[in-house]
């Protein structure tokens, strides 16, 4: 289903922007780096379908093909068709009745080695208001979200700007070509409590404190006057008390 | 590590000062109620006449002693939950109570006066069957425990094992009961279903098998339910199919088969489909049981029979009778029987066991609660009066888990609502205005009809107010003359009214048994209760407040979505939360299972919010469904979205309402179940207010919060549970567009995950399987330095993804539940309320869970009052809001705003219920209790007079100067 290579033949316009995987060092979609070297760059493509109908019953048609490039330098390209005259008019009509513009992709795994294993059926769908698509002159941002294992779990589409102000789009040319930004987003790894830097910092502060000469004095050096004073006081009191005791013993 | 903690404490104390309760505030605005659960065993202490102890063991694995005069707890031991702490048997002799717990794993002896553990013995493994006290020569010395394949005898005073013997042929014979009549022998009864009974005799001294015989009994399937031992060693069994009683002399060598006695010969018949029940009594374990016994023939028919010279003689027939029980005091054994009197009351009478004669003047009238369930257990406490007649008290347990303790002639001594030990969900409802307040309110609501009537109306309402005020003054004066102790603030359902600051509310609690309660939050008094029959216990309930108290004269309205026991379908129960009365409004029938409910802010003419119920075919039912509502729904249908979660397929889907109340699927997110499963989905609370849109930073710029009211927090757990590979996933999904706003993975983490989703943050707790500790993590979402659209938030028009900040901390304690405080306007800073398994509730300032806590302190972070990052979360004793009032097995915390911005009402529920108020930013809008009114007023008056005098003096001076 996903292997629609014929698609590349019918491509008329290639308006795509590549974004690399937004991934941090540790997280690599559950794929071991060793595998990445082994797997071929070959890549694959899946159809991106859209639907916009005045009666709001979804009838999906091909919009373009998402081409995933495997290998170390992972990325996604979108090659898509131009909107026909009929489509443009339909889209404008749908926008006028505040209908929805829906897109869908099949559920796929982006890991090439898993491609052959199993095809999970079903689609991931999302929508945007048709009017905002028209008013933004078909400039949209499509994001594919994957889970840790590299399986696509969700798709989202937004237009920039996203509002519907009721501006008439006169120029037919504005509705011919999609200006799409497409990206694949993998989950970010949530931070864990950072104990090591904290302890390091504490140790540094302790060291700083340790260098302070005032802190390094010994117990006696610090309190010699108190000890001396206490000793003198004790001697004074004991010498004052002993005579009566001694006297009574003598008598 | 100590220096680290000290350092931390110092840095913390710079920013935060304690907010604990003072000693004189204890019990002022908080209360706790302790519960035990459904009683499985109850024994009265008959050791001495004056004893007030009642020992109970419950299905919540609680072993407790109640004061039989007041119903209060003397002491309570809460064991582990689940089968590990399950109490199998409770036996009592003298001052000792012997408990077998954990499917025969532990044998414990408790001292009953203070509840101290005397000894504990770990028993061999094997599933528990029965336990009995064993006496020798009129003195109880041992306790015998029967397991599936072994019997052991233990010394009662020390717990040491005297002997343990394997049971013969335990793989084929099911040994079920045990009996000892004080003659130096222990009998063990086993059965091979539908074949024969096996009786093994053990010698008490050394466990030697004295005799073993098997008796033909082809009709028998289970011993436990159909057999008992009566008289001096006669096994008595009953069978429904053959309609017969069977007797067997235990110690006779010649009797090899059971003697059959047809019930017909006694003119008796067992009701069809009813398993007859035999009840005998053995007042002293060291002596054989009595020869009298009860036979229950149908749910409401008991008969007292006697075995005399090998013949069974009916002593008395109790038809109809619900419950019957024996009780012994001294040498006299009596039987108490509960019979229906009329529709609302039952009468309990006492009969002497040996003759069946009724004791005079022993009737207790038990009034059944019309909103409660039927009685199902009867426990009798008999005692000898001064004139040597037998007196008694009874404890009745009903289906709805109410324990009622009665004494003659029907006075209710105390009552316990044990259904409250298992609260499922709750809401707090504002109390209504008083009549006078409502009168004033009503004036504004009505249409103006001319100047003069308005003036008159105003005058009349002012006059009513004056009247009320005078009455109040009079009451104050009247109360002041009475001694202090006699003035009681009795809470009554008729006098309920909102207080000045709306601090007193009605707590509507839904319990697992299907009983609803209305509890006054100030005192904890139960004001109304309602038992819903035909409810599947422990199913999911959904409580929805459709109309609050604010819409006088319309009464407030709550709707409970319940599951019917028989049909398994949803059902709506609509009631008034203040008075607990069922509403007369007709509710829509729900022919299909309900998947999701949705409360819309759309209101009809009588101010009830609209409830949408989505069934499994994605059809929408509205309640109420008036024309007005349907019209409004048609107008707004295109902006009504809802989501469904199917965790078995890992599917989240979004739907939009159509004008004809059908729905259309608009988005779908599928999280593959092979890798991770959805464990929880939470949106934000509908009644939450956020006061400030952003945070002022150290450099005076503003960081705007991403306040998406449609945001859902979805928590997943990995299917792989290996400690290196397991993870917890967090998805933040927009509920309208299905857009995944943020997706994070907490590696090497495990559930159970507790989390709170509020404002622009999510806090979750997980178990770090690598370091083996609990950790907190906080996610905050910001729009950035500029707002995309500052006036209104629309999920459809917010193209830029938010900035996400996250930080994690170590939490040095396990966690049971998590909730955030909630206040009226959201100005007060937030605290997290953490329920700990130790029973404490920790109020943790949200300030500590702030992903912007800096690693290194800078001028700007100091300006912003950010606490420097420390990996360990502190726990300070003064943060425990419930000081020593621990809440056992806390399962949920409910927070509700009060009329005071500073104050949040908190109810923690589990086995116990605890209600209190918290002040996360201290009581900034309330004068302190010890505020010095005298000083401030004297200063004011002093200044006033000083100005007067100085003014006068100045005038005189001016006049004098003018004359000069």
mmCIF file of C-alpha atoms in Angstrom, chain B residues 389-641:
data_model
loop_
_atom_site.group_PDB
_atom_site.id
_atom_site.type_symbol
_atom_site.label_atom_id
_atom_site.label_comp_id
_atom_site.label_asym_id
_atom_site.label_seq_id
_atom_site.Cartn_x
_atom_site.Cartn_y
_atom_site.Cartn_z
ATOM 1 C CA UNK B 389 -33.352 -12.235 83.158
ATOM 2 C CA UNK B 390 -31.637 -11.969 79.815
ATOM 3 C CA UNK B 391 -31.289 -8.591 78.181
ATOM 4 C CA UNK B 392 -29.807 -7.992 74.754
ATOM 5 C CA UNK B 393 -28.683 -5.510 72.192
ATOM 6 C CA UNK B 394 -28.381 -6.115 68.492
ATOM 7 C CA UNK B 395 -26.279 -4.844 65.662
ATOM 8 C CA UNK B 396 -27.902 -4.946 62.247
ATOM 9 C CA UNK B 397 -25.952 -4.659 59.023
ATOM 10 C CA UNK B 398 -27.861 -3.759 55.892
ATOM 11 C CA UNK B 399 -27.147 -4.185 52.191
ATOM 12 C CA UNK B 400 -25.980 -0.593 51.967
ATOM 13 C CA UNK B 401 -23.395 -1.269 54.693
ATOM 14 C CA UNK B 402 -25.090 0.620 57.484
ATOM 15 C CA UNK B 403 -24.365 -0.701 60.947
ATOM 16 C CA UNK B 404 -27.152 0.050 63.397
ATOM 17 C CA UNK B 405 -26.837 -0.760 67.061
ATOM 18 C CA UNK B 406 -30.154 -1.026 68.839
ATOM 19 C CA UNK B 407 -31.329 -1.603 72.333
ATOM 20 C CA UNK B 408 -34.747 -2.074 73.822
ATOM 21 C CA UNK B 409 -37.324 -0.953 72.948
ATOM 22 C CA UNK B 410 -35.896 0.133 69.646
ATOM 23 C CA UNK B 411 -33.658 3.006 70.533
ATOM 24 C CA UNK B 412 -30.843 3.449 68.030
ATOM 25 C CA UNK B 413 -27.718 3.694 70.150
ATOM 26 C CA UNK B 414 -25.458 4.454 67.246
ATOM 27 C CA UNK B 415 -25.147 4.094 63.535
ATOM 28 C CA UNK B 416 -22.171 3.815 61.245
ATOM 29 C CA UNK B 417 -22.230 4.369 57.506
ATOM 30 C CA UNK B 418 -19.548 1.997 56.352
ATOM 31 C CA UNK B 419 -20.310 2.618 52.689
ATOM 32 C CA UNK B 420 -18.212 5.763 53.132
ATOM 33 C CA UNK B 421 -15.111 3.603 53.441
ATOM 34 C CA UNK B 422 -15.210 3.297 49.676
ATOM 35 C CA UNK B 423 -15.954 6.685 48.130
ATOM 36 C CA UNK B 424 -15.701 6.599 44.352
ATOM 37 C CA UNK B 425 -16.321 10.185 43.362
ATOM 38 C CA UNK B 426 -17.558 13.377 44.922
ATOM 39 C CA UNK B 427 -18.537 16.982 44.299
ATOM 40 C CA UNK B 428 -18.880 19.995 46.540
ATOM 41 C CA UNK B 429 -22.010 22.054 46.041
ATOM 42 C CA UNK B 430 -22.672 25.566 47.339
ATOM 43 C CA UNK B 431 -25.404 25.762 49.898
ATOM 44 C CA UNK B 432 -28.513 27.747 49.009
ATOM 45 C CA UNK B 433 -29.223 31.211 50.320
ATOM 46 C CA UNK B 434 -31.494 31.640 53.306
ATOM 47 C CA UNK B 435 -35.048 32.724 52.641
ATOM 48 C CA UNK B 436 -34.218 36.369 53.255
ATOM 49 C CA UNK B 437 -31.136 36.358 51.090
ATOM 50 C CA UNK B 438 -33.107 34.666 48.381
ATOM 51 C CA UNK B 439 -35.830 37.269 48.731
ATOM 52 C CA UNK B 440 -33.342 40.026 48.019
ATOM 53 C CA UNK B 441 -31.798 38.090 45.160
ATOM 54 C CA UNK B 442 -35.223 37.425 43.691
ATOM 55 C CA UNK B 443 -35.924 41.122 43.570
ATOM 56 C CA UNK B 444 -33.257 41.633 40.969
ATOM 57 C CA UNK B 445 -34.319 38.719 38.901
ATOM 58 C CA UNK B 446 -37.885 39.831 38.388
ATOM 59 C CA UNK B 447 -39.114 42.129 35.710
ATOM 60 C CA UNK B 448 -39.754 45.682 36.855
ATOM 61 C CA UNK B 449 -43.428 46.452 37.098
ATOM 62 C CA UNK B 450 -43.740 50.102 37.962
ATOM 63 C CA UNK B 451 -42.096 52.394 40.453
ATOM 64 C CA UNK B 452 -44.471 52.064 43.386
ATOM 65 C CA UNK B 453 -44.589 48.271 43.503
ATOM 66 C CA UNK B 454 -40.797 48.242 43.306
ATOM 67 C CA UNK B 455 -40.495 50.593 46.260
ATOM 68 C CA UNK B 456 -43.022 48.562 48.207
ATOM 69 C CA UNK B 457 -41.208 45.364 47.410
ATOM 70 C CA UNK B 458 -37.924 46.837 48.475
ATOM 71 C CA UNK B 459 -39.464 48.077 51.713
ATOM 72 C CA UNK B 460 -41.015 44.725 52.442
ATOM 73 C CA UNK B 461 -37.782 42.846 51.826
ATOM 74 C CA UNK B 462 -35.884 45.319 53.994
ATOM 75 C CA UNK B 463 -38.458 44.752 56.685
ATOM 76 C CA UNK B 464 -37.983 41.000 56.423
ATOM 77 C CA UNK B 465 -34.247 41.496 56.746
ATOM 78 C CA UNK B 466 -34.755 43.619 59.842
ATOM 79 C CA UNK B 467 -36.975 40.948 61.285
ATOM 80 C CA UNK B 468 -34.398 38.269 60.635
ATOM 81 C CA UNK B 469 -31.701 40.385 62.186
ATOM 82 C CA UNK B 470 -33.776 40.994 65.317
ATOM 83 C CA UNK B 471 -34.479 37.285 65.584
ATOM 84 C CA UNK B 472 -30.787 36.626 65.251
ATOM 85 C CA UNK B 473 -30.004 39.155 68.016
ATOM 86 C CA UNK B 474 -32.621 37.616 70.241
ATOM 87 C CA UNK B 475 -31.152 34.183 69.689
ATOM 88 C CA UNK B 476 -27.675 35.456 70.511
ATOM 89 C CA UNK B 477 -28.980 37.009 73.714
ATOM 90 C CA UNK B 478 -30.881 33.882 74.610
ATOM 91 C CA UNK B 479 -27.901 31.637 73.965
ATOM 92 C CA UNK B 480 -25.579 33.852 75.951
ATOM 93 C CA UNK B 481 -27.576 33.206 79.109
ATOM 94 C CA UNK B 482 -27.334 29.456 78.724
ATOM 95 C CA UNK B 483 -24.211 27.641 79.843
ATOM 96 C CA UNK B 484 -21.738 27.281 77.041
ATOM 97 C CA UNK B 485 -21.773 23.535 76.755
ATOM 98 C CA UNK B 486 -25.488 23.300 76.133
ATOM 99 C CA UNK B 487 -25.330 25.595 73.132
ATOM 100 C CA UNK B 488 -24.835 23.294 70.231
ATOM 101 C CA UNK B 489 -24.646 24.170 66.627
ATOM 102 C CA UNK B 490 -26.881 21.434 65.437
ATOM 103 C CA UNK B 491 -26.732 21.135 61.701
ATOM 104 C CA UNK B 492 -30.100 20.498 60.263
ATOM 105 C CA UNK B 493 -31.116 20.087 56.701
ATOM 106 C CA UNK B 494 -33.764 22.819 57.095
ATOM 107 C CA UNK B 495 -31.415 25.413 58.509
ATOM 108 C CA UNK B 496 -28.742 24.899 55.884
ATOM 109 C CA UNK B 497 -27.673 28.144 54.358
ATOM 110 C CA UNK B 498 -24.627 29.623 52.825
ATOM 111 C CA UNK B 499 -22.255 31.335 55.217
ATOM 112 C CA UNK B 500 -20.602 34.666 54.644
ATOM 113 C CA UNK B 501 -17.590 33.339 52.796
ATOM 114 C CA UNK B 502 -19.148 30.227 51.290
ATOM 115 C CA UNK B 503 -16.873 28.035 53.351
ATOM 116 C CA UNK B 504 -19.576 25.570 54.256
ATOM 117 C CA UNK B 505 -20.629 23.369 51.393
ATOM 118 C CA UNK B 506 -22.518 20.209 50.693
ATOM 119 C CA UNK B 507 -20.290 17.267 49.938
ATOM 120 C CA UNK B 508 -22.066 14.845 47.636
ATOM 121 C CA UNK B 509 -20.281 11.520 47.862
ATOM 122 C CA UNK B 510 -20.870 8.499 45.671
ATOM 123 C CA UNK B 511 -19.767 5.200 47.150
ATOM 124 C CA UNK B 512 -18.905 1.911 45.501
ATOM 125 C CA UNK B 513 -21.882 0.147 47.064
ATOM 126 C CA UNK B 514 -24.219 2.543 45.270
ATOM 127 C CA UNK B 515 -25.147 4.695 48.218
ATOM 128 C CA UNK B 516 -25.127 8.459 47.892
ATOM 129 C CA UNK B 517 -24.423 10.773 50.782
ATOM 130 C CA UNK B 518 -24.890 14.447 51.383
ATOM 131 C CA UNK B 519 -22.452 15.572 54.045
ATOM 132 C CA UNK B 520 -22.106 18.986 55.612
ATOM 133 C CA UNK B 521 -18.510 20.005 55.008
ATOM 134 C CA UNK B 522 -18.233 22.012 58.204
ATOM 135 C CA UNK B 523 -19.133 19.328 60.686
ATOM 136 C CA UNK B 524 -19.110 16.099 58.740
ATOM 137 C CA UNK B 525 -22.727 15.387 59.605
ATOM 138 C CA UNK B 526 -24.558 13.200 57.142
ATOM 139 C CA UNK B 527 -27.567 15.236 56.086
ATOM 140 C CA UNK B 528 -29.089 12.869 53.596
ATOM 141 C CA UNK B 529 -28.407 9.473 52.173
ATOM 142 C CA UNK B 530 -29.862 7.502 49.352
ATOM 143 C CA UNK B 531 -29.261 3.906 48.472
ATOM 144 C CA UNK B 532 -29.595 3.123 44.791
ATOM 145 C CA UNK B 533 -30.602 -0.456 44.238
ATOM 146 C CA UNK B 534 -29.924 -2.406 41.066
ATOM 147 C CA UNK B 535 -26.505 -0.882 40.702
ATOM 148 C CA UNK B 536 -23.518 -2.861 39.736
ATOM 149 C CA UNK B 537 -21.168 -2.401 42.662
ATOM 150 C CA UNK B 538 -17.700 -1.007 42.016
ATOM 151 C CA UNK B 539 -18.649 0.161 38.546
ATOM 152 C CA UNK B 540 -17.730 3.564 37.248
ATOM 153 C CA UNK B 541 -19.953 6.406 38.289
ATOM 154 C CA UNK B 542 -19.956 9.837 36.784
ATOM 155 C CA UNK B 543 -21.303 12.691 38.846
ATOM 156 C CA UNK B 544 -22.201 15.864 36.989
ATOM 157 C CA UNK B 545 -23.425 19.151 38.423
ATOM 158 C CA UNK B 546 -25.917 20.449 35.894
ATOM 159 C CA UNK B 547 -27.238 23.413 37.798
ATOM 160 C CA UNK B 548 -25.580 25.045 40.769
ATOM 161 C CA UNK B 549 -27.317 26.771 43.619
ATOM 162 C CA UNK B 550 -26.909 30.153 41.964
ATOM 163 C CA UNK B 551 -30.176 30.037 40.023
ATOM 164 C CA UNK B 552 -32.862 30.689 42.607
ATOM 165 C CA UNK B 553 -35.704 29.685 42.565
ATOM 166 C CA UNK B 554 -34.592 26.684 40.491
ATOM 167 C CA UNK B 555 -33.205 24.015 42.779
ATOM 168 C CA UNK B 556 -29.664 22.803 42.146
ATOM 169 C CA UNK B 557 -29.463 19.665 40.091
ATOM 170 C CA UNK B 558 -26.948 16.860 39.939
ATOM 171 C CA UNK B 559 -26.951 13.959 37.536
ATOM 172 C CA UNK B 560 -25.330 10.639 38.220
ATOM 173 C CA UNK B 561 -24.585 8.275 35.384
ATOM 174 C CA UNK B 562 -24.889 4.764 36.734
ATOM 175 C CA UNK B 563 -24.724 1.272 35.363
ATOM 176 C CA UNK B 564 -27.665 -1.016 35.868
ATOM 177 C CA UNK B 565 -26.857 -4.376 37.427
ATOM 178 C CA UNK B 566 -29.209 -6.393 35.240
ATOM 179 C CA UNK B 567 -28.977 -4.725 31.858
ATOM 180 C CA UNK B 568 -25.446 -3.374 32.089
ATOM 181 C CA UNK B 569 -26.622 -0.181 30.420
ATOM 182 C CA UNK B 570 -26.237 3.365 31.541
ATOM 183 C CA UNK B 571 -28.917 5.104 33.479
ATOM 184 C CA UNK B 572 -29.319 8.679 34.650
ATOM 185 C CA UNK B 573 -30.241 9.440 38.230
ATOM 186 C CA UNK B 574 -31.155 13.094 38.662
ATOM 187 C CA UNK B 575 -31.347 14.522 42.162
ATOM 188 C CA UNK B 576 -31.215 17.654 44.228
ATOM 189 C CA UNK B 577 -27.803 17.665 45.876
ATOM 190 C CA UNK B 578 -28.907 19.736 48.860
ATOM 191 C CA UNK B 579 -31.815 17.612 49.987
ATOM 192 C CA UNK B 580 -30.967 14.359 48.252
ATOM 193 C CA UNK B 581 -34.387 14.072 46.700
ATOM 194 C CA UNK B 582 -34.811 12.422 43.378
ATOM 195 C CA UNK B 583 -35.882 14.891 40.754
ATOM 196 C CA UNK B 584 -39.144 14.418 38.930
ATOM 197 C CA UNK B 585 -37.620 15.396 35.598
ATOM 198 C CA UNK B 586 -38.052 12.730 32.984
ATOM 199 C CA UNK B 587 -34.701 11.381 31.893
ATOM 200 C CA UNK B 588 -33.891 10.035 28.452
ATOM 201 C CA UNK B 589 -33.624 6.277 28.141
ATOM 202 C CA UNK B 590 -30.175 5.110 27.142
ATOM 203 C CA UNK B 591 -30.582 2.031 24.976
ATOM 204 C CA UNK B 592 -26.880 1.722 24.217
ATOM 205 C CA UNK B 593 -23.724 1.830 26.344
ATOM 206 C CA UNK B 594 -22.460 5.355 26.930
ATOM 207 C CA UNK B 595 -18.884 6.062 25.891
ATOM 208 C CA UNK B 596 -18.477 9.663 26.828
ATOM 209 C CA UNK B 597 -20.327 12.451 28.566
ATOM 210 C CA UNK B 598 -19.924 16.102 27.852
ATOM 211 C CA UNK B 599 -21.275 18.985 29.892
ATOM 212 C CA UNK B 600 -21.775 22.044 27.725
ATOM 213 C CA UNK B 601 -21.996 25.618 28.905
ATOM 214 C CA UNK B 602 -25.210 25.888 26.888
ATOM 215 C CA UNK B 603 -28.127 26.431 29.252
ATOM 216 C CA UNK B 604 -31.848 26.120 28.789
ATOM 217 C CA UNK B 605 -34.539 28.416 30.202
ATOM 218 C CA UNK B 606 -34.280 26.959 33.667
ATOM 219 C CA UNK B 607 -30.485 27.312 33.767
ATOM 220 C CA UNK B 608 -29.564 23.637 33.629
ATOM 221 C CA UNK B 609 -26.465 22.981 31.612
ATOM 222 C CA UNK B 610 -26.817 20.576 28.758
ATOM 223 C CA UNK B 611 -25.364 17.118 29.082
ATOM 224 C CA UNK B 612 -24.419 15.266 25.936
ATOM 225 C CA UNK B 613 -24.144 11.490 26.120
ATOM 226 C CA UNK B 614 -22.353 9.737 23.305
ATOM 227 C CA UNK B 615 -23.167 6.059 22.813
ATOM 228 C CA UNK B 616 -21.157 3.340 21.126
ATOM 229 C CA UNK B 617 -22.619 4.184 17.724
ATOM 230 C CA UNK B 618 -21.474 7.775 18.123
ATOM 231 C CA UNK B 619 -25.052 8.989 18.463
ATOM 232 C CA UNK B 620 -25.661 11.868 20.798
ATOM 233 C CA UNK B 621 -28.406 12.039 23.388
ATOM 234 C CA UNK B 622 -29.027 15.364 25.050
ATOM 235 C CA UNK B 623 -30.339 15.954 28.511
ATOM 236 C CA UNK B 624 -32.414 18.049 28.949
ATOM 237 C CA UNK B 625 -33.709 17.956 25.407
ATOM 238 C CA UNK B 626 -36.104 20.852 25.127
ATOM 239 C CA UNK B 627 -36.776 22.687 21.903
ATOM 240 C CA UNK B 628 -34.788 25.659 23.068
ATOM 241 C CA UNK B 629 -31.773 23.478 23.744
ATOM 242 C CA UNK B 630 -31.957 21.725 20.415
ATOM 243 C CA UNK B 631 -32.147 25.073 18.682
ATOM 244 C CA UNK B 632 -29.103 26.334 20.546
ATOM 245 C CA UNK B 633 -27.226 23.150 19.781
ATOM 246 C CA UNK B 634 -28.008 23.476 16.098
ATOM 247 C CA UNK B 635 -26.626 26.975 16.080
ATOM 248 C CA UNK B 636 -23.419 26.050 17.833
ATOM 249 C CA UNK B 637 -22.999 22.482 16.558
ATOM 250 C CA UNK B 638 -20.008 23.251 14.387
ATOM 251 C CA UNK B 639 -18.016 24.413 17.405
ATOM 252 C CA UNK B 640 -18.816 21.454 19.638
ATOM 253 C CA UNK B 641 -16.037 18.897 19.611
#
